[in-house]
CSV table of C-alpha atoms and ligand atoms in Angstrom, one decimal:
chain,number,residue,atom,x,y,z
A,1,UNK,CA,0.0,0.0,0.0
A,2,UNK,CA,1.4,3.5,-1.0
A,3,UNK,CA,0.5,6.1,1.6
A,4,UNK,CA,0.7,9.9,1.0
A,5,UNK,CA,1.7,11.8,4.2
A,6,UNK,CA,0.7,15.5,3.9
A,7,UNK,CA,3.0,17.4,6.3
A,8,UNK,CA,5.0,14.1,6.5
A,9,UNK,CA,8.4,16.0,7.2
A,10,UNK,CA,6.9,17.4,10.5
A,11,UNK,CA,7.3,16.0,14.0
A,12,UNK,CA,4.4,13.5,14.0
A,13,UNK,CA,4.6,12.9,10.2
A,14,UNK,CA,8.2,11.9,10.1
A,15,UNK,CA,7.8,9.5,13.0
A,16,UNK,CA,4.7,8.0,11.3
A,17,UNK,CA,6.7,7.7,8.0
A,18,UNK,CA,9.4,5.6,9.8
A,19,UNK,CA,6.8,3.3,11.3
A,20,UNK,CA,5.0,2.9,8.0
A,21,UNK,CA,8.2,2.1,6.1
A,22,UNK,CA,9.3,-0.3,8.9
A,23,UNK,CA,5.9,-2.1,8.4
A,24,UNK,CA,6.4,-2.6,4.7
A,25,UNK,CA,4.2,0.3,3.4
A,26,UNK,CA,5.5,2.6,0.7
A,27,UNK,CA,5.4,6.4,1.6
A,28,UNK,CA,5.2,9.6,-0.4
A,29,UNK,CA,5.6,12.9,1.5
A,30,UNK,CA,4.1,16.3,0.5
A,31,UNK,CA,5.4,19.1,2.6
A,32,UNK,CA,5.9,22.9,2.0
A,33,UNK,CA,8.5,23.0,4.9
A,34,UNK,CA,6.7,26.0,6.5
A,35,UNK,CA,7.2,24.2,9.9
A,36,UNK,CA,9.6,21.4,9.1
A,37,UNK,CA,13.0,20.8,7.5
A,38,UNK,CA,14.0,18.6,4.4
A,39,UNK,CA,16.7,17.1,6.6
A,40,UNK,CA,14.0,15.2,8.4
A,41,UNK,CA,13.2,13.3,5.2
A,42,UNK,CA,16.9,12.4,4.7
A,43,UNK,CA,16.9,10.9,8.2
A,44,UNK,CA,13.9,8.9,7.6
A,45,UNK,CA,15.8,7.1,4.9
A,46,UNK,CA,18.9,6.9,7.1
A,47,UNK,CA,16.8,5.2,9.8
A,48,UNK,CA,14.8,2.8,7.7
A,49,UNK,CA,17.2,2.3,4.7
A,50,UNK,CA,14.2,3.0,2.4
A,51,UNK,CA,13.5,5.9,0.1
A,52,UNK,CA,10.6,8.2,0.3
A,53,UNK,CA,9.3,10.3,-2.8
A,54,UNK,CA,9.3,13.9,-1.6
A,55,UNK,CA,7.1,16.7,-3.1
A,56,UNK,CA,8.0,20.0,-1.7
A,57,UNK,CA,4.6,21.5,-2.3
A,58,UNK,CA,1.8,23.4,-0.5
A,59,UNK,CA,-1.2,21.0,-0.9
A,60,UNK,CA,-3.6,24.1,-1.1
A,61,UNK,CA,-2.3,24.2,-4.6
A,62,UNK,CA,-4.6,22.0,-6.7
A,63,UNK,CA,-2.3,21.8,-9.7
A,64,UNK,CA,0.7,20.6,-7.8
A,65,UNK,CA,-1.3,18.2,-5.8
A,66,UNK,CA,-3.0,16.7,-8.9
A,67,UNK,CA,0.5,16.3,-10.4
A,68,UNK,CA,1.5,14.2,-7.4
A,69,UNK,CA,-1.6,11.9,-7.7
A,70,UNK,CA,-0.9,11.6,-11.5
A,71,UNK,CA,2.7,10.5,-10.8
A,72,UNK,CA,2.0,8.3,-7.7
A,73,UNK,CA,-0.5,5.6,-7.4
A,74,UNK,CA,-1.7,6.6,-4.0
A,75,UNK,CA,-3.9,4.1,-2.0
A,76,UNK,CA,-4.4,6.1,1.2
A,77,UNK,CA,-3.6,9.4,2.8
A,78,UNK,CA,-2.6,10.5,6.3
A,79,UNK,CA,-3.3,14.1,6.6
A,80,UNK,CA,-0.9,16.0,8.9
A,81,UNK,CA,-0.5,19.2,7.0
A,82,UNK,CA,-1.7,22.3,8.9
A,83,UNK,CA,-0.7,25.2,11.1
A,84,UNK,CA,-0.9,24.1,14.7
A,85,UNK,CA,0.1,26.8,17.2
A,86,UNK,CA,-2.8,27.7,19.5
A,87,UNK,CA,-1.5,31.1,20.4
A,88,UNK,CA,-0.6,32.0,16.8
A,89,UNK,CA,-4.1,31.0,15.7
A,90,UNK,CA,-5.6,33.6,18.1
A,91,UNK,CA,-3.5,36.3,16.5
A,92,UNK,CA,-3.9,35.2,12.9
A,93,UNK,CA,-7.3,33.3,12.7
A,94,UNK,CA,-7.8,34.0,9.0
A,95,UNK,CA,-4.4,32.5,8.1
A,96,UNK,CA,-5.3,29.4,10.1
A,97,UNK,CA,-8.8,28.9,8.6
A,98,UNK,CA,-7.6,29.6,5.1
A,99,UNK,CA,-4.5,27.3,5.3
A,100,UNK,CA,-6.0,24.4,7.3
A,101,UNK,CA,-9.4,24.3,5.6
A,102,UNK,CA,-8.2,25.0,2.1
A,103,UNK,CA,-5.5,22.3,2.4
A,104,UNK,CA,-8.2,19.7,3.5
A,105,UNK,CA,-10.8,20.7,0.9
A,106,UNK,CA,-8.3,20.6,-2.0
A,107,UNK,CA,-7.0,17.2,-0.7
A,108,UNK,CA,-10.4,15.7,-0.5
A,109,UNK,CA,-11.3,17.0,-4.0
A,110,UNK,CA,-8.1,15.5,-5.6
A,111,UNK,CA,-8.6,12.3,-3.6
A,112,UNK,CA,-12.2,12.0,-5.1
A,113,UNK,CA,-10.9,12.6,-8.6
A,114,UNK,CA,-8.3,9.7,-8.2
A,115,UNK,CA,-10.8,7.5,-6.4
A,116,UNK,CA,-8.6,7.4,-3.3
A,117,UNK,CA,-11.1,6.7,-0.4
A,118,UNK,CA,-9.0,6.1,2.8
A,119,UNK,CA,-7.9,8.8,5.0
A,120,UNK,CA,-6.4,9.2,8.5
A,121,UNK,CA,-6.8,12.7,9.9
A,122,UNK,CA,-4.5,14.4,12.5
A,123,UNK,CA,-7.1,15.8,14.9
A,124,UNK,CA,-6.7,16.9,18.5
A,125,UNK,CA,-8.0,16.5,22.0
A,126,UNK,CA,-8.6,20.3,21.8
A,127,UNK,CA,-11.9,19.5,20.0
A,128,UNK,CA,-13.4,18.3,23.4
A,129,UNK,CA,-13.4,22.0,24.4
A,130,UNK,CA,-13.6,23.1,28.0
A,131,UNK,CA,-16.9,21.7,29.2
A,132,UNK,CA,-16.5,17.9,28.8
A,133,UNK,CA,-15.6,15.9,32.0
A,134,UNK,CA,-12.4,13.9,32.1
A,135,UNK,CA,-11.4,11.4,31.0
A,136,UNK,CA,-12.5,12.4,27.5
A,137,UNK,CA,-14.5,9.8,25.6
A,138,UNK,CA,-15.1,9.9,21.8
A,139,UNK,CA,-18.9,9.9,22.3
A,140,UNK,CA,-18.9,13.1,24.2
A,141,UNK,CA,-20.6,16.2,22.7
A,142,UNK,CA,-18.1,18.3,20.7
A,143,UNK,CA,-19.6,21.7,21.0
A,144,UNK,CA,-16.8,24.1,20.4
A,145,UNK,CA,-13.3,25.1,20.9
A,146,UNK,CA,-11.4,27.8,22.8
A,147,UNK,CA,-9.1,28.9,19.9
A,148,UNK,CA,-9.2,29.1,16.1
A,149,UNK,CA,-6.6,26.2,15.8
A,150,UNK,CA,-9.0,23.9,17.6
A,151,UNK,CA,-11.9,25.1,15.5
A,152,UNK,CA,-10.1,24.2,12.4
A,153,UNK,CA,-9.6,20.6,13.7
A,154,UNK,CA,-13.3,20.5,14.6
A,155,UNK,CA,-14.4,21.9,11.2
A,156,UNK,CA,-12.2,19.4,9.4
A,157,UNK,CA,-13.7,16.5,11.5
A,158,UNK,CA,-17.2,17.8,10.3
A,159,UNK,CA,-16.1,18.1,6.7
A,160,UNK,CA,-14.9,14.4,6.8
A,161,UNK,CA,-18.1,13.2,8.5
A,162,UNK,CA,-20.4,14.9,5.9
A,163,UNK,CA,-18.1,13.8,3.0
A,164,UNK,CA,-18.2,10.2,4.2
A,165,UNK,CA,-22.0,10.3,4.7
A,166,UNK,CA,-22.4,11.4,1.1
A,167,UNK,CA,-19.8,8.9,-0.2
A,168,UNK,CA,-20.2,5.4,1.2
A,169,UNK,CA,-16.8,4.3,-0.2
A,170,UNK,CA,-14.9,6.9,2.0
A,171,UNK,CA,-13.3,5.6,5.1
A,172,UNK,CA,-12.0,8.2,7.6
A,173,UNK,CA,-10.4,7.8,11.0
A,174,UNK,CA,-10.1,11.0,13.1
A,175,UNK,CA,-7.2,10.7,15.6
A,176,UNK,CA,-7.6,12.9,18.5
A,177,UNK,CA,-4.1,13.4,19.9
A,178,UNK,CA,-3.4,14.3,23.4
A,179,UNK,CA,0.1,15.6,24.2
A,180,UNK,CA,2.8,13.9,21.9
A,181,UNK,CA,6.3,14.2,23.2
A,182,UNK,CA,9.7,12.5,22.9
A,183,UNK,CA,11.6,11.3,19.9
A,184,UNK,CA,12.7,8.3,17.9
A,185,UNK,CA,15.1,6.2,20.1
A,186,UNK,CA,17.7,6.7,17.4
A,187,UNK,CA,17.9,10.4,18.3
A,188,UNK,CA,18.0,11.2,14.6
A,189,UNK,CA,14.5,12.7,14.3
A,190,UNK,CA,12.6,14.7,16.8
A,191,UNK,CA,10.5,17.9,17.5
A,192,UNK,CA,12.2,20.9,16.0
A,193,UNK,CA,9.9,23.9,16.7
A,194,UNK,CA,11.0,27.2,15.1
A,195,UNK,CA,11.6,30.1,17.6
A,196,UNK,CA,10.7,29.9,21.2
A,197,UNK,CA,8.7,26.7,21.9
A,198,UNK,CA,5.1,27.0,23.0
A,199,UNK,CA,4.8,23.5,24.3
A,200,UNK,CA,6.2,22.3,27.6
A,201,UNK,CA,8.7,19.6,26.6
A,202,UNK,CA,10.5,21.4,23.8
A,203,UNK,CA,10.8,24.3,26.2
A,204,UNK,CA,12.3,22.0,28.9
A,205,UNK,CA,14.7,20.5,26.3
A,206,UNK,CA,15.9,24.1,25.4
A,207,UNK,CA,16.5,24.9,29.0
A,208,UNK,CA,18.3,21.6,29.5
A,209,UNK,CA,20.7,22.4,26.6
A,210,UNK,CA,21.3,25.9,28.0
A,211,UNK,CA,19.6,27.6,25.0
A,212,UNK,CA,17.0,29.2,27.4
A,213,UNK,CA,17.7,30.2,31.0
A,214,UNK,CA,14.8,28.7,32.8
A,215,UNK,CA,11.3,27.3,32.4
A,216,UNK,CA,8.2,29.3,33.3
A,217,UNK,CA,5.5,27.0,34.9
A,218,UNK,CA,2.2,28.6,34.1
A,219,UNK,CA,0.4,28.4,37.4
A,220,UNK,CA,0.7,26.2,40.4
A,221,UNK,CA,-2.7,27.0,41.9
A,222,UNK,CA,-4.9,24.7,39.9
A,223,UNK,CA,-7.1,22.1,41.6
A,224,UNK,CA,-4.7,19.2,40.6
A,225,UNK,CA,-2.3,16.8,42.3
A,226,UNK,CA,0.3,19.4,42.9
A,227,UNK,CA,-1.4,22.6,41.6
A,228,UNK,CA,0.3,22.5,38.1
A,229,UNK,CA,-1.4,21.5,34.9
A,230,UNK,CA,-2.1,17.9,34.2
A,231,UNK,CA,-2.0,16.4,30.7
A,232,UNK,CA,-1.9,13.0,28.9
A,233,UNK,CA,1.6,12.7,27.5
A,234,UNK,CA,2.1,10.1,24.8
A,235,UNK,CA,5.4,9.0,23.2
A,236,UNK,CA,5.6,10.1,19.6
A,237,UNK,CA,6.5,6.6,18.4
A,238,UNK,CA,3.4,5.2,20.2
A,239,UNK,CA,1.4,7.9,18.4
A,240,UNK,CA,3.0,6.9,15.1
A,241,UNK,CA,2.2,3.3,15.6
A,242,UNK,CA,-1.4,4.4,16.3
A,243,UNK,CA,-1.6,6.0,12.8
A,244,UNK,CA,-0.5,2.7,11.2
A,245,UNK,CA,-3.1,0.8,13.1
A,246,UNK,CA,-5.7,3.4,12.1
A,247,UNK,CA,-4.7,3.0,8.4
A,248,UNK,CA,-5.1,-0.8,8.6
A,249,UNK,CA,-8.5,-0.2,10.2
A,250,UNK,CA,-9.5,2.2,7.4
A,251,UNK,CA,-8.5,-0.4,4.9
A,252,UNK,CA,-11.1,-2.9,6.1
A,253,UNK,CA,-13.9,-0.5,7.3
A,254,UNK,CA,-16.0,2.2,5.7
A,255,UNK,CA,-17.4,5.3,7.4
A,256,UNK,CA,-15.9,7.7,10.0
A,257,UNK,CA,-14.4,6.9,13.4
A,258,UNK,CA,-13.1,9.4,15.9
A,259,UNK,CA,-10.5,7.7,18.1
A,260,UNK,CA,-8.4,9.1,21.1
A,261,UNK,CA,-4.7,8.5,21.0
A,262,UNK,CA,-3.6,9.0,24.6
A,263,UNK,CA,-2.2,6.9,27.5
A,264,UNK,CA,-5.3,7.3,29.6
A,265,UNK,CA,-3.0,8.7,32.4
A,266,UNK,CA,-2.3,12.3,33.4
A,267,UNK,CA,0.9,13.8,34.6
A,268,UNK,CA,1.5,17.3,36.1
A,269,UNK,CA,4.0,19.8,34.8
A,270,UNK,CA,6.1,19.3,38.0
A,271,UNK,CA,6.0,15.5,37.6
A,272,UNK,CA,7.2,15.8,34.0
A,273,UNK,CA,10.0,18.3,34.9
A,274,UNK,CA,11.1,16.1,37.9
A,275,UNK,CA,11.0,12.9,35.8
A,276,UNK,CA,13.1,14.6,33.0
A,277,UNK,CA,15.7,15.7,35.6
A,278,UNK,CA,15.8,12.3,37.3
A,279,UNK,CA,16.0,10.2,34.1
A,280,UNK,CA,18.6,12.4,32.4
A,281,UNK,CA,20.4,13.7,35.6
A,282,UNK,CA,19.9,17.3,34.3
A,283,UNK,CA,18.5,20.1,36.3
A,284,UNK,CA,15.8,22.2,34.8
A,285,UNK,CA,15.6,25.6,36.6
A,286,UNK,CA,12.1,27.0,36.7
A,287,UNK,CA,9.9,29.7,38.2
A,288,UNK,CA,6.2,29.8,38.8
A,289,UNK,CA,4.4,32.2,36.5
A,290,UNK,CA,0.8,33.3,36.1
A,291,UNK,CA,-1.6,30.9,34.5
A,292,UNK,CA,-1.6,30.9,30.7
A,293,UNK,CA,-4.9,32.2,29.1
A,294,UNK,CA,-6.9,29.3,27.6
A,295,UNK,CA,-5.2,26.5,29.6
A,296,UNK,CA,-7.4,23.9,31.2
A,297,UNK,CA,-6.3,22.6,34.6
A,298,UNK,CA,-6.4,19.0,33.6
A,299,UNK,CA,-7.3,16.6,30.8
A,300,UNK,CA,-6.5,13.1,29.7
A,301,UNK,CA,-7.9,10.4,27.5
A,302,UNK,CA,-10.2,7.4,27.9
A,303,UNK,CA,-8.1,5.1,25.7
A,304,UNK,CA,-10.4,2.2,25.5
A,305,UNK,CA,-11.7,2.7,22.0
A,306,UNK,CA,-8.3,2.6,20.4
A,307,UNK,CA,-7.6,-0.6,22.2
A,308,UNK,CA,-10.8,-2.3,21.2
A,309,UNK,CA,-11.1,-1.0,17.6
A,310,UNK,CA,-7.4,-0.8,16.6
A,311,UNK,CA,-5.8,-3.3,19.1
A,312,UNK,CA,-3.5,-0.3,20.0
A,313,UNK,CA,-2.3,1.0,23.3
A,314,UNK,CA,0.8,2.9,24.5
A,315,UNK,CA,3.9,1.0,25.3
A,316,UNK,CA,6.4,3.7,26.3
A,317,UNK,CA,6.5,5.3,29.8
A,318,UNK,CA,7.0,8.9,30.8
A,319,UNK,CA,10.6,8.0,31.6
A,320,UNK,CA,11.1,6.6,28.1
A,321,UNK,CA,9.6,9.9,26.6
A,322,UNK,CA,12.0,12.1,28.7
A,323,UNK,CA,15.0,9.9,27.9
A,324,UNK,CA,14.3,9.8,24.1
A,325,UNK,CA,13.6,13.5,24.2
A,326,UNK,CA,17.0,14.3,25.7
A,327,UNK,CA,18.8,11.9,23.4
A,328,UNK,CA,17.4,13.8,20.4
A,329,UNK,CA,17.9,17.3,21.8
A,330,UNK,CA,21.4,16.7,23.2
A,331,UNK,CA,22.6,15.3,19.9
A,332,UNK,CA,20.7,17.9,17.9
A,333,UNK,CA,20.9,21.1,20.1
A,334,UNK,CA,19.9,23.3,17.1
A,335,UNK,CA,17.4,20.9,15.7
A,336,UNK,CA,17.9,19.8,12.1
B,401,WQD,C1,1.2,21.4,28.7
B,401,WQD,C2,1.2,21.9,30.1
B,401,WQD,C3,0.9,24.3,30.3
B,401,WQD,C4,4.6,25.4,28.4
B,401,WQD,C5,-1.2,22.1,23.2
B,401,WQD,C6,-2.4,22.3,22.2
B,401,WQD,C7,-2.8,21.0,21.8
B,401,WQD,C8,-1.8,20.1,21.2
B,401,WQD,C9,-0.6,19.9,22.2
B,401,WQD,C10,-1.7,20.3,18.8
B,401,WQD,C11,0.1,22.9,30.4
B,401,WQD,C12,2.3,23.8,30.8
B,401,WQD,C13,3.6,24.7,28.9
B,401,WQD,C14,5.5,26.2,29.3
B,401,WQD,C15,4.1,25.4,31.1
B,401,WQD,N1,-1.2,20.7,20.0
B,401,WQD,N2,3.3,24.7,30.2
B,401,WQD,N3,5.2,26.1,30.6
B,401,WQD,O1,-1.5,23.3,25.9
B,401,WQD,O2,-1.8,20.9,26.8
B,401,WQD,O3,-1.7,21.4,24.3
B,401,WQD,O4,-0.2,21.3,22.6
B,401,WQD,O5,-2.4,19.5,18.5
B,401,WQD,O6,-3.8,21.2,20.7
B,401,WQD,O7,-3.4,23.0,22.8
B,401,WQD,O8,0.4,21.6,25.6
B,401,WQD,O9,2.8,21.6,26.1
B,401,WQD,O10,1.6,23.8,25.6
B,401,WQD,O11,1.2,22.6,27.8
B,401,WQD,O12,3.9,25.3,32.3
B,401,WQD,O13,6.4,26.9,28.9
B,401,WQD,O14,2.5,22.6,30.4
B,401,WQD,O15,0.3,25.2,31.2
B,401,WQD,O16,-0.3,22.7,31.7
B,401,WQD,P1,-1.2,21.9,25.8
B,401,WQD,P2,1.6,22.5,26.3
């Protein structure tokens, strides 16, 4: 099976590409490198010993995307491509709606023209909004998000549901990620955010390498185990393997399924920081700062559906995530 990974040079995409190749799939990457580097694709080949056809294109461009489908016999798509910074989406909502929705609509139109009817979509736990109880379950009402980034994910889920309802041949799996962290154990691919990281672990890694002076912990007065925010962290390789399982599911089922990809366990910011220090024997200086607008105190997944439907569950521990993150960051202090 030949799989197109849109945004496949990115953090999750590159790790998924490695797992696909390791499991005997063929992979094609379309990436405009707006938030990734071509080096990542070279390293995918280095890790797997297999080549990947790379198209350095913006998939909003229908002509370029059509050319890819003309040249490649694509059997299925994993759709990662999209802007994903929550804060930036609040400052530039139009850019987020235009890019994330256009990319998806163009992709679905071209898939239809070439009779490609299997898609796995990179969605997010953000779609659960701020009113659902924890742990999040896929059957919960999805009533709205707290930021434009989350809304684009919610809208794309709806586009896929409506498209599948109109086209009985379409199979779509909507993977709702929780908090992916860590890196491939080889240390050759990992998360490489541009600028100052928004997310916790890339920021911790920059402090550990001395690139940033200290971590700001956004609030220690939440009603949680130790007052700091609690999240469901999942190793990026576990997440990647979840995509392969979802693809295999889409190959044998029709319709649309939303599935959580999380560990089902929550860890606080302080637990994560202390684990990173303990596992890697590296201090991470921090200071308590005011809460970050839009943050929820705590959320984590009910991971049962992925286990039942995909036969998938996490294998790596928080210690593994912290160890593999440091192995990547210490060997690639400036990223790719
Ligand atoms: C985790 C915890 C912060 C940074 C976001 C998106 C979500 C998904 C994952 C794309 C929180 C705390 C963080 C820092 C801190 N992205 N924190 N200091 O906000 O749970 O989820 O990224 O799909 O859609 O919303 O992740 O890593 O930013 O924060 O104290 O410098 O770490 O308050 O409790 P988040 P995060």
